[in-house]
Short mmCIF file of C-alpha atoms in Angstrom, two decimals:
data_model
loop_
_atom_site.label_atom_id
_atom_site.label_comp_id
_atom_site.label_asym_id
_atom_site.label_seq_id
_atom_site.Cartn_x
_atom_site.Cartn_y
_atom_site.Cartn_z
CA MET A 1 -79.30 54.27 13.10
CA THR A 2 -78.95 58.00 13.28
CA LEU A 3 -81.49 60.67 13.93
CA PRO A 4 -81.21 63.99 12.15
CA THR A 5 -80.61 66.87 14.52
CA GLU A 6 -81.54 69.57 12.07
CA GLN A 7 -84.94 71.11 11.76
CA ASP A 8 -85.45 73.51 8.90
CA GLY A 9 -87.98 75.89 10.35
CA THR A 10 -90.88 74.76 8.20
CA PHE A 11 -94.21 74.06 9.86
CA VAL A 12 -96.35 70.97 10.08
CA SER A 13 -100.12 71.39 10.24
CA ALA A 14 -101.79 72.38 13.48
CA GLU A 15 -103.61 69.04 13.47
CA LEU A 16 -100.36 67.09 13.40
CA TYR A 17 -98.61 69.39 15.86
CA ALA A 18 -101.45 69.15 18.38
CA GLN A 19 -101.49 65.36 18.01
CA VAL A 20 -97.82 65.13 18.91
CA GLN A 21 -98.27 67.51 21.86
CA GLN A 22 -101.11 65.35 23.15
CA PHE A 23 -99.17 62.14 22.56
CA TYR A 24 -96.29 63.42 24.69
CA ALA A 25 -98.58 64.72 27.44
CA PHE A 26 -100.20 61.29 27.59
CA GLN A 27 -96.90 59.42 27.46
CA MET A 28 -95.08 61.49 30.09
CA ASN A 29 -98.05 61.23 32.40
CA LEU A 30 -97.85 57.42 32.21
CA ILE A 31 -94.24 57.29 33.32
CA ASP A 32 -94.78 59.91 36.02
CA GLU A 33 -97.71 57.87 37.36
CA ARG A 34 -95.41 54.83 37.33
CA ASP A 35 -97.53 52.90 34.84
CA ALA A 36 -94.54 51.18 33.26
CA GLU A 37 -96.67 48.74 31.28
CA ARG A 38 -98.79 51.32 29.45
CA TRP A 39 -95.67 53.48 29.04
CA ALA A 40 -93.92 50.60 27.28
CA ASP A 41 -96.98 50.19 25.03
CA THR A 42 -96.30 53.66 23.59
CA PHE A 43 -93.14 52.24 21.95
CA THR A 44 -92.99 49.90 18.96
CA GLU A 45 -92.13 46.24 19.57
CA ASP A 46 -88.62 46.81 18.19
CA ALA A 47 -88.11 50.33 19.57
CA VAL A 48 -84.66 51.56 20.54
CA PHE A 49 -84.28 53.79 23.59
CA GLN A 50 -80.95 55.58 23.96
CA GLU A 51 -79.85 57.69 26.89
CA ALA A 52 -76.07 57.62 26.65
CA SER A 53 -75.42 59.49 29.90
CA ARG A 54 -77.35 56.96 31.96
CA MET A 55 -77.24 53.51 30.43
CA ASP A 56 -76.67 51.20 27.49
CA PRO A 57 -79.35 51.38 24.78
CA LEU A 58 -82.55 49.43 25.39
CA HIS A 59 -83.68 47.26 22.49
CA GLY A 60 -87.36 46.35 22.23
CA ARG A 61 -90.53 47.05 24.13
CA GLY A 62 -89.82 44.29 26.65
CA ALA A 63 -86.50 45.82 27.70
CA ILE A 64 -88.09 49.28 27.89
CA ARG A 65 -90.87 47.88 30.09
CA THR A 66 -88.45 46.11 32.44
CA SER A 67 -86.30 49.21 32.84
CA ALA A 68 -89.33 51.46 33.40
CA ARG A 69 -90.79 49.03 35.94
CA ALA A 70 -87.55 49.03 37.95
CA ASN A 71 -87.35 52.83 37.91
CA ALA A 72 -91.01 53.24 38.82
CA ASP A 73 -90.66 50.87 41.78
CA ARG A 74 -87.56 52.69 42.95
CA PHE A 75 -89.34 56.07 42.92
CA LEU A 76 -92.46 54.63 44.52
CA HIS A 77 -90.51 53.12 47.39
CA SER A 78 -88.46 56.26 47.95
CA GLY A 79 -91.62 58.42 48.10
CA VAL A 80 -90.47 60.69 45.30
CA GLN A 81 -92.86 62.08 42.68
CA LEU A 82 -91.14 62.47 39.33
CA ARG A 83 -92.38 64.84 36.58
CA HIS A 84 -91.22 65.06 32.97
CA TRP A 85 -91.92 68.24 31.04
CA LEU A 86 -91.37 68.51 27.29
CA GLY A 87 -91.28 71.80 25.47
CA MET A 88 -90.01 73.69 22.44
CA LEU A 89 -91.30 70.92 20.20
CA GLN A 90 -90.22 70.68 16.57
CA VAL A 91 -91.88 68.19 14.22
CA ARG A 92 -90.91 67.20 10.70
CA GLN A 93 -92.86 64.71 8.62
CA GLU A 94 -90.98 62.21 6.46
CA PRO A 95 -92.20 61.13 3.02
CA ASP A 96 -93.31 57.79 4.53
CA GLY A 97 -95.59 59.61 7.00
CA SER A 98 -93.43 58.99 10.04
CA LEU A 99 -92.30 61.93 12.18
CA ARG A 100 -88.94 63.19 13.35
CA THR A 101 -89.36 65.24 16.48
CA ARG A 102 -86.98 67.24 18.61
CA CYS A 103 -87.84 68.82 21.91
CA TYR A 104 -86.42 69.90 25.22
CA ALA A 105 -87.15 67.89 28.34
CA LEU A 106 -86.87 68.73 31.99
CA ALA A 107 -86.99 66.14 34.72
CA MET A 108 -87.95 67.22 38.21
CA ARG A 109 -88.74 65.45 41.48
CA THR A 110 -90.49 66.21 44.75
CA PRO A 111 -90.09 63.99 47.82
CA THR A 112 -93.26 63.58 49.89
CA GLY A 113 -93.29 66.54 52.24
CA GLY A 114 -90.19 67.95 50.56
CA GLU A 115 -88.97 70.52 48.05
CA LEU A 116 -89.16 70.58 44.28
CA ASP A 117 -85.88 69.90 42.50
CA VAL A 118 -85.64 70.54 38.74
CA PHE A 119 -82.59 68.40 38.20
CA VAL A 120 -81.83 67.77 34.55
CA SER A 121 -82.24 69.31 31.08
CA VAL A 122 -82.23 66.94 28.13
CA VAL A 123 -82.75 67.10 24.37
CA CYS A 124 -85.17 64.41 23.16
CA ARG A 125 -85.08 63.25 19.54
CA ASP A 126 -87.78 60.79 18.52
CA HIS A 127 -88.81 58.84 15.48
CA LEU A 128 -92.58 58.41 15.67
CA VAL A 129 -94.55 56.01 13.50
CA PRO A 130 -98.33 56.00 13.00
CA ALA A 131 -100.35 53.28 14.73
CA ASP A 132 -104.10 52.91 15.26
CA GLY A 133 -104.84 56.57 14.70
CA GLY A 134 -102.10 57.58 17.12
CA TRP A 135 -98.32 57.38 17.33
CA LEU A 136 -95.67 55.06 18.71
CA VAL A 137 -92.02 55.79 19.43
CA ALA A 138 -89.75 53.72 17.20
CA HIS A 139 -86.53 55.39 18.32
CA ARG A 140 -85.77 57.77 21.18
CA ASP A 141 -82.46 59.46 21.81
CA LEU A 142 -81.98 61.49 24.98
CA THR A 143 -78.92 63.73 25.26
CA HIS A 144 -78.22 65.32 28.63
CA ASP A 145 -77.04 68.91 28.57
CA SER A 146 -74.39 68.01 31.14
CA ALA A 147 -72.74 65.73 28.56
CA GLY A 148 -71.35 68.79 26.75
CA LYS A 149 -70.49 68.89 23.05
CA MET B 1 -118.01 66.00 42.75
CA THR B 2 -115.10 64.00 41.47
CA LEU B 3 -112.82 64.62 38.55
CA PRO B 4 -111.59 61.69 36.53
CA THR B 5 -107.83 61.36 36.66
CA GLU B 6 -107.55 59.09 33.67
CA GLN B 7 -106.87 60.20 30.15
CA ASP B 8 -107.07 57.59 27.45
CA GLY B 9 -104.53 58.85 24.96
CA THR B 10 -107.07 59.87 22.34
CA PHE B 11 -106.75 63.30 20.73
CA VAL B 12 -109.03 66.28 20.59
CA SER B 13 -108.93 68.50 17.52
CA ALA B 14 -106.15 71.03 17.08
CA GLU B 15 -108.76 73.79 17.21
CA LEU B 16 -109.96 72.71 20.64
CA TYR B 17 -106.48 72.00 21.95
CA ALA B 18 -105.20 75.42 20.86
CA GLN B 19 -108.22 77.09 22.46
CA VAL B 20 -107.48 75.50 25.81
CA GLN B 21 -103.79 76.39 25.56
CA GLN B 22 -104.73 80.00 24.88
CA PHE B 23 -107.32 80.04 27.65
CA TYR B 24 -104.71 78.93 30.18
CA ALA B 25 -102.10 81.39 28.93
CA PHE B 26 -104.64 84.18 29.31
CA GLN B 27 -105.83 82.99 32.71
CA MET B 28 -102.40 82.45 34.26
CA ASN B 29 -101.27 85.83 33.01
CA LEU B 30 -104.16 87.47 34.85
CA ILE B 31 -103.22 85.99 38.22
CA ASP B 32 -99.51 86.69 37.67
CA GLU B 33 -100.34 90.32 36.88
CA ARG B 34 -102.40 90.39 40.10
CA ASP B 35 -105.66 91.11 38.30
CA ALA B 36 -107.74 89.15 40.80
CA GLU B 37 -111.03 90.47 39.45
CA ARG B 38 -110.55 89.38 35.84
CA TRP B 39 -109.00 86.13 37.11
CA ALA B 40 -112.16 85.40 39.09
CA ASP B 41 -114.21 86.09 35.98
CA THR B 42 -112.59 83.07 34.29
CA PHE B 43 -114.47 80.84 36.75
CA THR B 44 -118.20 80.07 36.73
CA GLU B 45 -120.41 81.73 39.37
CA ASP B 46 -120.63 78.45 41.27
CA ALA B 47 -117.09 77.23 40.60
CA VAL B 48 -115.23 75.08 43.12
CA PHE B 49 -111.52 75.60 43.64
CA GLN B 50 -109.68 72.89 45.55
CA GLU B 51 -106.07 72.96 46.66
CA ALA B 52 -105.97 70.52 49.54
CA SER B 53 -102.34 71.18 50.50
CA ARG B 54 -102.97 74.89 51.04
CA MET B 55 -106.54 75.59 52.09
CA ASP B 56 -110.17 74.57 52.40
CA PRO B 57 -112.08 74.48 49.11
CA LEU B 58 -113.34 77.79 47.76
CA HIS B 59 -117.00 77.78 46.70
CA GLY B 60 -118.15 80.33 44.15
CA ARG B 61 -116.60 83.13 42.12
CA GLY B 62 -116.86 85.59 45.00
CA ALA B 63 -114.75 83.44 47.30
CA ILE B 64 -112.23 82.83 44.53
CA ARG B 65 -111.99 86.58 43.91
CA THR B 66 -111.48 87.40 47.59
CA SER B 67 -108.78 84.77 47.98
CA ALA B 68 -107.01 85.88 44.80
CA ARG B 69 -107.18 89.54 45.84
CA ALA B 70 -105.57 88.76 49.20
CA ASN B 71 -102.79 86.73 47.57
CA ALA B 72 -102.19 89.36 44.90
CA ASP B 73 -101.89 92.12 47.48
CA ARG B 74 -99.51 90.04 49.55
CA PHE B 75 -97.21 89.43 46.56
CA LEU B 76 -97.44 93.07 45.45
CA HIS B 77 -96.44 94.36 48.86
CA SER B 78 -93.61 91.88 49.23
CA GLY B 79 -92.19 92.88 45.81
CA VAL B 80 -92.32 89.32 44.51
CA GLN B 81 -93.26 88.50 40.91
CA LEU B 82 -95.10 85.20 40.69
CA ARG B 83 -95.33 83.10 37.48
CA HIS B 84 -97.49 80.08 36.80
CA TRP B 85 -96.54 77.75 33.97
CA LEU B 86 -98.82 74.99 32.74
CA GLY B 87 -97.64 72.17 30.53
CA MET B 88 -98.20 68.60 29.38
CA LEU B 89 -101.83 69.40 28.75
CA GLN B 90 -104.38 66.62 28.21
CA VAL B 91 -107.91 67.43 27.10
CA ARG B 92 -110.93 65.17 26.87
CA GLN B 93 -114.34 66.34 25.66
CA GLU B 94 -117.47 65.08 27.41
CA PRO B 95 -120.68 64.27 25.52
CA ASP B 96 -122.19 67.53 26.86
CA GLY B 97 -119.39 69.55 25.24
CA SER B 98 -117.60 70.38 28.48
CA LEU B 99 -113.91 69.54 28.85
CA ARG B 100 -111.94 67.57 31.37
CA THR B 101 -108.34 68.74 31.38
CA ARG B 102 -105.26 67.59 33.19
CA CYS B 103 -101.93 69.35 33.13
CA TYR B 104 -98.79 69.96 35.10
CA ALA B 105 -98.22 73.33 36.75
CA LEU B 106 -95.12 74.97 38.08
CA ALA B 107 -95.17 78.01 40.33
CA MET B 108 -92.11 80.22 40.50
CA ARG B 109 -91.27 83.57 42.06
CA THR B 110 -88.66 86.28 41.69
CA PRO B 111 -88.16 89.01 44.28
CA THR B 112 -87.34 92.42 42.85
CA GLY B 113 -83.58 92.42 42.43
CA GLY B 114 -83.42 88.79 43.49
CA GLU B 115 -83.13 85.24 42.21
CA LEU B 116 -85.67 83.02 40.49
CA ASP B 117 -87.08 80.23 42.65
CA VAL B 118 -89.12 77.46 40.98
CA PHE B 119 -90.81 76.31 44.14
CA VAL B 120 -93.66 73.91 43.54
CA SER B 121 -94.92 71.28 41.08
CA VAL B 122 -98.65 70.63 40.96
CA VAL B 123 -101.11 68.57 38.94
CA CYS B 124 -104.10 70.64 37.81
CA ARG B 125 -107.39 68.94 36.92
CA ASP B 126 -110.10 71.19 35.54
CA HIS B 127 -113.66 70.93 34.38
CA LEU B 128 -114.17 73.60 31.71
CA VAL B 129 -117.55 74.67 30.41
CA PRO B 130 -118.21 76.70 27.25
CA ALA B 131 -119.20 80.35 27.65
CA ASP B 132 -119.43 83.17 25.11
CA GLY B 133 -117.18 81.46 22.60
CA GLY B 134 -114.58 80.77 25.26
CA TRP B 135 -114.27 78.66 28.39
CA LEU B 136 -114.82 79.02 32.12
CA VAL B 137 -113.49 76.85 34.93
CA ALA B 138 -116.34 75.11 36.76
CA HIS B 139 -114.09 72.99 38.96
CA ARG B 140 -110.35 73.08 39.62
CA ASP B 141 -108.42 70.59 41.68
CA LEU B 142 -104.75 71.23 42.41
CA THR B 143 -102.65 68.41 43.87
CA HIS B 144 -99.17 69.26 45.07
CA ASP B 145 -96.47 66.73 44.30
CA SER B 146 -95.19 67.10 47.84
CA ALA B 147 -98.47 65.63 49.13
CA GLY B 148 -97.34 62.16 48.07
CA LYS B 149 -99.67 59.30 47.13
CA MET C 1 -92.39 102.22 19.53
CA THR C 2 -94.50 100.58 22.16
CA LEU C 3 -95.82 97.08 22.42
CA PRO C 4 -99.24 96.50 23.91
CA THR C 5 -99.09 94.39 27.04
CA GLU C 6 -102.76 93.51 27.08
CA GLN C 7 -104.26 90.39 25.67
CA ASP C 8 -108.01 90.16 25.61
CA GLY C 9 -108.54 86.44 25.96
CA THR C 10 -109.78 85.88 22.42
CA PHE C 11 -108.32 83.02 20.42
CA VAL C 12 -106.41 82.87 17.18
CA SER C 13 -106.86 79.82 14.96
CA ALA C 14 -105.08 76.60 15.79
CA GLU C 15 -103.18 76.91 12.51
CA LEU C 16 -101.76 80.29 13.48
CA TYR C 17 -101.10 79.29 17.08
CA ALA C 18 -99.22 76.14 16.04
CA GLN C 19 -97.16 78.17 13.55
CA VAL C 20 -96.02 80.54 16.25
CA GLN C 21 -95.23 77.68 18.61
CA GLN C 22 -93.12 76.07 15.91
CA PHE C 23 -91.43 79.34 15.02
CA TYR C 24 -90.32 79.83 18.61
CA ALA C 25 -89.15 76.23 18.99
CA PHE C 26 -87.07 76.67 15.85
CA GLN C 27 -85.73 80.07 16.88
CA MET C 28 -84.80 79.16 20.46
CA ASN C 29 -83.08 76.04 19.26
CA LEU C 30 -80.87 78.14 16.98
CA ILE C 31 -79.60 80.35 19.79
CA ASP C 32 -79.17 77.38 22.14
CA GLU C 33 -77.11 75.61 19.47
CA ARG C 34 -75.05 78.83 19.16
CA ASP C 35 -75.98 79.38 15.52
CA ALA C 36 -75.93 83.16 15.84
CA GLU C 37 -76.13 83.72 12.09
CA ARG C 38 -79.34 81.74 11.48
CA TRP C 39 -80.73 83.17 14.73
CA ALA C 40 -80.20 86.69 13.42
CA ASP C 41 -81.95 85.71 10.20
CA THR C 42 -85.18 85.15 12.19
CA PHE C 43 -85.30 88.94 12.77
CA THR C 44 -86.19 91.61 10.20
CA GLU C 45 -83.39 93.76 8.78
CA ASP C 46 -84.52 96.70 10.92
CA ALA C 47 -85.57 94.69 13.99
CA VAL C 48 -85.29 96.17 17.47
CA PHE C 49 -84.25 93.92 20.36
CA GLN C 50 -84.79 95.31 23.86
CA GLU C 51 -83.70 93.71 27.11
CA ALA C 52 -83.54 96.63 29.50
CA SER C 53 -82.10 94.66 32.42
CA ARG C 54 -79.08 93.54 30.42
CA MET C 55 -78.15 96.04 27.75
CA ASP C 56 -78.98 98.98 25.50
CA PRO C 57 -81.43 98.18 22.69
CA LEU C 58 -80.01 96.50 19.60
CA HIS C 59 -81.04 98.11 16.31
CA GLY C 60 -80.99 95.98 13.17
CA ARG C 61 -80.20 92.41 12.25
CA GLY C 62 -76.46 93.12 12.07
CA ALA C 63 -76.31 94.30 15.67
CA ILE C 64 -78.42 91.34 16.78
CA ARG C 65 -76.06 88.96 14.97
CA THR C 66 -72.94 90.50 16.50
CA SER C 67 -74.36 90.38 20.00
CA ALA C 68 -75.56 86.80 19.57
CA ARG C 69 -72.20 85.73 18.15
CA ALA C 70 -70.35 87.18 21.16
CA ASN C 71 -72.71 85.47 23.62
CA ALA C 72 -72.54 82.16 21.77
CA ASP C 73 -68.75 82.21 21.77
CA ARG C 74 -68.69 83.01 25.46
CA PHE C 75 -70.95 80.06 26.32
CA LEU C 76 -69.06 77.74 24.00
CA HIS C 77 -65.72 78.58 25.58
CA SER C 78 -67.05 78.27 29.10
CA GLY C 79 -68.52 74.81 28.35
CA VAL C 80 -72.01 75.84 29.36
CA GLN C 81 -75.13 74.63 27.52
CA LEU C 82 -77.86 77.25 27.53
CA ARG C 83 -81.57 76.45 27.01
CA HIS C 84 -84.43 78.88 26.44
CA TRP C 85 -87.97 77.70 27.12
CA LEU C 86 -91.01 79.71 26.12
CA GLY C 87 -94.47 79.01 27.45
CA MET C 88 -97.92 80.42 28.22
CA LEU C 89 -98.05 81.89 24.73
CA GLN C 90 -100.66 84.49 23.80
CA VAL C 91 -101.10 85.60 20.20
CA ARG C 92 -103.15 88.44 18.79
CA GLN C 93 -103.40 89.21 15.09
CA GLU C 94 -103.40 92.83 13.94
CA PRO C 95 -105.54 94.07 11.03
CA ASP C 96 -102.38 94.21 8.87
CA GLY C 97 -101.76 90.49 9.44
CA SER C 98 -98.82 90.95 11.79
CA LEU C 99 -98.86 89.33 15.23
CA ARG C 100 -98.45 90.64 18.76
CA THR C 101 -97.29 87.84 21.02
CA ARG C 102 -96.66 87.61 24.72
CA CYS C 103 -95.13 84.67 26.48
CA TYR C 104 -93.09 83.63 29.46
CA ALA C 105 -89.46 82.63 29.01
CA LEU C 106 -87.11 80.71 31.22
CA ALA C 107 -83.38 80.62 30.69
CA MET C 108 -81.38 77.76 32.12
CA ARG C 109 -77.81 76.53 31.86
CA THR C 110 -75.86 73.36 32.49
CA PRO C 111 -72.06 73.30 32.67
CA THR C 112 -70.45 70.22 31.14
CA GLY C 113 -70.45 67.62 33.90
CA GLY C 114 -72.37 69.99 36.15
CA GLU C 115 -75.81 70.76 37.50
CA LEU C 116 -78.82 72.39 35.86
CA ASP C 117 -79.52 75.97 36.93
CA VAL C 118 -82.84 77.57 35.96
CA PHE C 119 -81.69 81.12 36.46
CA VAL C 120 -84.09 83.69 35.08
CA SER C 121 -87.78 84.26 34.33
CA VAL C 122 -88.63 86.80 31.66
CA VAL C 123 -91.72 88.09 29.86
CA CYS C 124 -91.20 88.23 26.09
CA ARG C 125 -93.33 90.56 23.94
CA ASP C 126 -92.82 90.26 20.20
CA HIS C 127 -94.09 91.88 17.06
CA LEU C 128 -93.98 89.23 14.32
CA VAL C 129 -94.35 89.99 10.63
CA PRO C 130 -95.06 87.46 7.88
CA ALA C 131 -92.20 86.51 5.57
CA ASP C 132 -91.87 83.70 3.03
CA GLY C 133 -94.63 81.60 4.53
CA GLY C 134 -93.13 81.99 8.00
CA TRP C 135 -92.53 84.75 10.51
CA LEU C 136 -89.80 87.21 11.44
CA VAL C 137 -89.37 89.19 14.65
CA ALA C 138 -89.65 92.93 14.00
CA HIS C 139 -89.55 93.93 17.66
CA ARG C 140 -88.71 91.98 20.81
CA ASP C 141 -88.99 93.29 24.33
CA LEU C 142 -87.71 91.16 27.21
CA THR C 143 -88.63 92.16 30.75
CA HIS C 144 -86.90 90.33 33.59
CA ASP C 145 -89.06 89.43 36.56
CA SER C 146 -86.29 90.63 38.86
CA ALA C 147 -86.78 94.17 37.51
CA GLY C 148 -89.96 94.53 39.58
CA LYS C 149 -92.88 96.78 38.70
#
């Protein structure tokens, strides 16, 4: 399955754009607060999560939950607060109503009593599908800038 | 007075979301441009400003103005340009029309002729109340990531 | 030609605000993907691009294209991925329908296999004019925080 990387510069409605912004704010907050279970619930049952620089693809909500739980526990025990920022969001709606999004992501961490470290820049490409008046991630592809072209 | 930390993943309207985004862009610009007086005017007369890692709570617009004026003068005299970025904004509307917001904040500084330093990551929780077609901050709570859990 | 630096804290519509957010996400992505030609096409034929800390003003789309092409080639050959983030966006609409915008910008870079470096904070002031259902930059002024007051 491939995700288109191109956006054409056309605009979606403010209503749709603000929904996606709010979805991401909600979703990133869940992972940063180490709520792996509710984080996993923002993906479809058969979601695919790809982050080639870090790991093999995760297939399905269960695998995403297990991976998130392990990461959350690791950060909790090490006393490090993680934050994920998304920005420069582009949204395109498909004829079937699903969304192709592309945005930049920054990950940063602060140890308790320590200094902020903004440590990685990533491009996030999602396929979002409608669910219960909101959205779920059906496919996420994260490409680290350090991976080069 | 406590501020809820939970957001439930529901969406406010694009109109409301864009208003809050614009309010914060306006407000942060005021403090970064060292306009302590107009900054203070974006808070209610009886606003409470909490930033536990840095200081005792400020009670009332006058105290917020005095504190902001002192900080602004300090940065002006040291030749340091401060910037506050907010992101990952969540907004929930209360039955009384007021807003509970939660967002991430980054503070960064650049000395004249010097290097950018992104130095702190904070979670900002606000209670916003409507005023004159815009919004005022009635309560702000800033939690530094370095404070730990 | 001067650009007003003041914003008055009034709000534009969500529809307009979301359009400008999407325009910038599209435009920054073009330069970060080193597509200098499509980047230049987001400026008017007679656009002026000012970045006093770095260079003399560029006059016209052709000059903007040539400069962008040279920069893109330089980053491509050095194996560095550049990213431009905009945030804290303020938009004001003029009586003629054009827009005065003001936002913060961060530039960051990641060498292939290397570490992220968030290296500069800038204030971006644009004059945007409507074109074909979208927007074009007629005037851009970039002020580096390191330039001082």
